[in-house]
Coordinates of C-alpha atoms in Angstrom, one line a residue:
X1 CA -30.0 61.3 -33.8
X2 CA -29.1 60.7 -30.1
X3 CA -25.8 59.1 -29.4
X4 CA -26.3 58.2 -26.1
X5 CA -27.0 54.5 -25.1
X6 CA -29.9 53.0 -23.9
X7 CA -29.9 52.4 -19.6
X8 CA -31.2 48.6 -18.6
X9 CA -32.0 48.4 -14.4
X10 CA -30.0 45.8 -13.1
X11 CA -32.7 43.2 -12.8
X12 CA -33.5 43.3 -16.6
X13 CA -29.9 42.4 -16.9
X14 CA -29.8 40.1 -14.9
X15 CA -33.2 38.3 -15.8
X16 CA -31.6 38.5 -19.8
X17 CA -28.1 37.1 -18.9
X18 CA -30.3 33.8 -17.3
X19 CA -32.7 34.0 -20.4
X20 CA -29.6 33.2 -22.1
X21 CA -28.4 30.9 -19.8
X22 CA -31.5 28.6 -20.0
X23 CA -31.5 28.9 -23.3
X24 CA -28.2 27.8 -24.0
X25 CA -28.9 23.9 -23.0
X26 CA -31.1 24.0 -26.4
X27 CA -28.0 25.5 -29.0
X28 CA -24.7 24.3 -29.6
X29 CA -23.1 27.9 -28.3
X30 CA -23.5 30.6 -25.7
X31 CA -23.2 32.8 -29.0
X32 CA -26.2 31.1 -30.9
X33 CA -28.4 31.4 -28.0
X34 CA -27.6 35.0 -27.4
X35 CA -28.6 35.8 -31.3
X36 CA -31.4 34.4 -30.7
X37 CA -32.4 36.2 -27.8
X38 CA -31.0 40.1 -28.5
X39 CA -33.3 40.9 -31.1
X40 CA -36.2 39.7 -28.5
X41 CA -35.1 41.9 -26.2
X42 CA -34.3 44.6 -28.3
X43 CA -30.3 44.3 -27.5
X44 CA -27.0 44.2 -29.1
X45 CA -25.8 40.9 -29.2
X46 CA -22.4 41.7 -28.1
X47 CA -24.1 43.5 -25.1
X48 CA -25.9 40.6 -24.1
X49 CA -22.9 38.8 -24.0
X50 CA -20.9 40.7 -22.0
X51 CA -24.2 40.7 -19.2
X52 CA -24.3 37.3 -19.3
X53 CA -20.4 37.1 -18.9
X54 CA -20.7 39.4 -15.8
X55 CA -23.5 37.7 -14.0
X56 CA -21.5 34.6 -14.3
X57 CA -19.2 36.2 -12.4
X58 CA -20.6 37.7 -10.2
X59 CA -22.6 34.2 -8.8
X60 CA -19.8 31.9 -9.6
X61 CA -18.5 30.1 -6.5
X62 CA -15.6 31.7 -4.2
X63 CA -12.5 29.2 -4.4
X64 CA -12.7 29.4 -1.1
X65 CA -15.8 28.3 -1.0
X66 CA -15.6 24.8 -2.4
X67 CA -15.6 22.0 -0.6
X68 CA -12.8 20.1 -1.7
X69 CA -10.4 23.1 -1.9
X70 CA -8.6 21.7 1.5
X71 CA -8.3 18.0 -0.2
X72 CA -6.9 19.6 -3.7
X73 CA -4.1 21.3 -1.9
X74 CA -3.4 18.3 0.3
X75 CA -3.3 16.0 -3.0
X76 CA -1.1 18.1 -5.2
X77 CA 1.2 18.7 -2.3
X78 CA 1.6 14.9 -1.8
X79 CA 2.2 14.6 -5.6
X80 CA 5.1 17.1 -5.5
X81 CA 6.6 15.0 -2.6
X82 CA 6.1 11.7 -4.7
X83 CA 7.3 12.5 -7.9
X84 CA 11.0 12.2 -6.8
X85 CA 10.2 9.0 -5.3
X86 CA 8.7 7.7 -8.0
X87 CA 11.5 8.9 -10.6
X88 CA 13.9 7.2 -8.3
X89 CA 12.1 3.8 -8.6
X90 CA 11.7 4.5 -12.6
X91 CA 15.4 4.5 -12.3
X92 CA 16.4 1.5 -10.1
X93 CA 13.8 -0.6 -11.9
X94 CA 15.7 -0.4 -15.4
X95 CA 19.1 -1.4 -13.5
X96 CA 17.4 -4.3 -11.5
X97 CA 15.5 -5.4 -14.7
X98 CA 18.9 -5.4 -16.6
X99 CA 20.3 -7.6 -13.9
X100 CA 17.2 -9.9 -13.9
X101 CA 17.7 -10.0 -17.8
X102 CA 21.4 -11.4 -17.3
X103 CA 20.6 -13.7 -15.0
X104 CA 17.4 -15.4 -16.9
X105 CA 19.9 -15.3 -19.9
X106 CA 23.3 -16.2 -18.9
X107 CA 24.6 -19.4 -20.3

């Protein structure tokens, strides 16, 4: 018996790893959907996975490449300036409520 493993072309893998892609709309996991589709295709399931893992990869999306990349690092950077701020005005608004407090109160 041959220990060697089996040699897929790169399209094959790739046309499986969308197989189980489309196919995972219809299952509640990635998982189910690639048990379903292994023994079809005559593959380990684990294999499968792992193709379908790597093809995401390798047609996700450069971070560079988003469009709103720019207006993410502009945003956070305005929240690191305005979180002092605000923790200052946290502060001064519990000592002016306390005085508002007195004065409503005061006999």
């Amino acid at each position: 018996m041959s220990n060697k493993s089996k040699r897929f072309p790169p399209e094959f893998r790739d046309r499986a790893a969308c197989m189980v892609l489309e196919e995972e709309e219809n299952h509640p996991s990635r998982w189910s959907a690639v048990m379903i589709i292994a023994p079809k295709l005559d593959i380990h399931p684990d294999t499968l996975s792992k193709w379908t893992r790597l093809h995401e990869r390798a047609n996700a999306p450069a971070v560079s490449d988003l469009p709103d990349r720019e207006t993410i690092r502009q945003l956070e950077r305005e929240n690191r300036e305005l979180r002092p701020a605000n923790e200052i005005l946290r502060k001064a608004s519990a000592y002016f409520a306390e005085g508002e407090l007195d004065r409503i109160f005061r006999p």
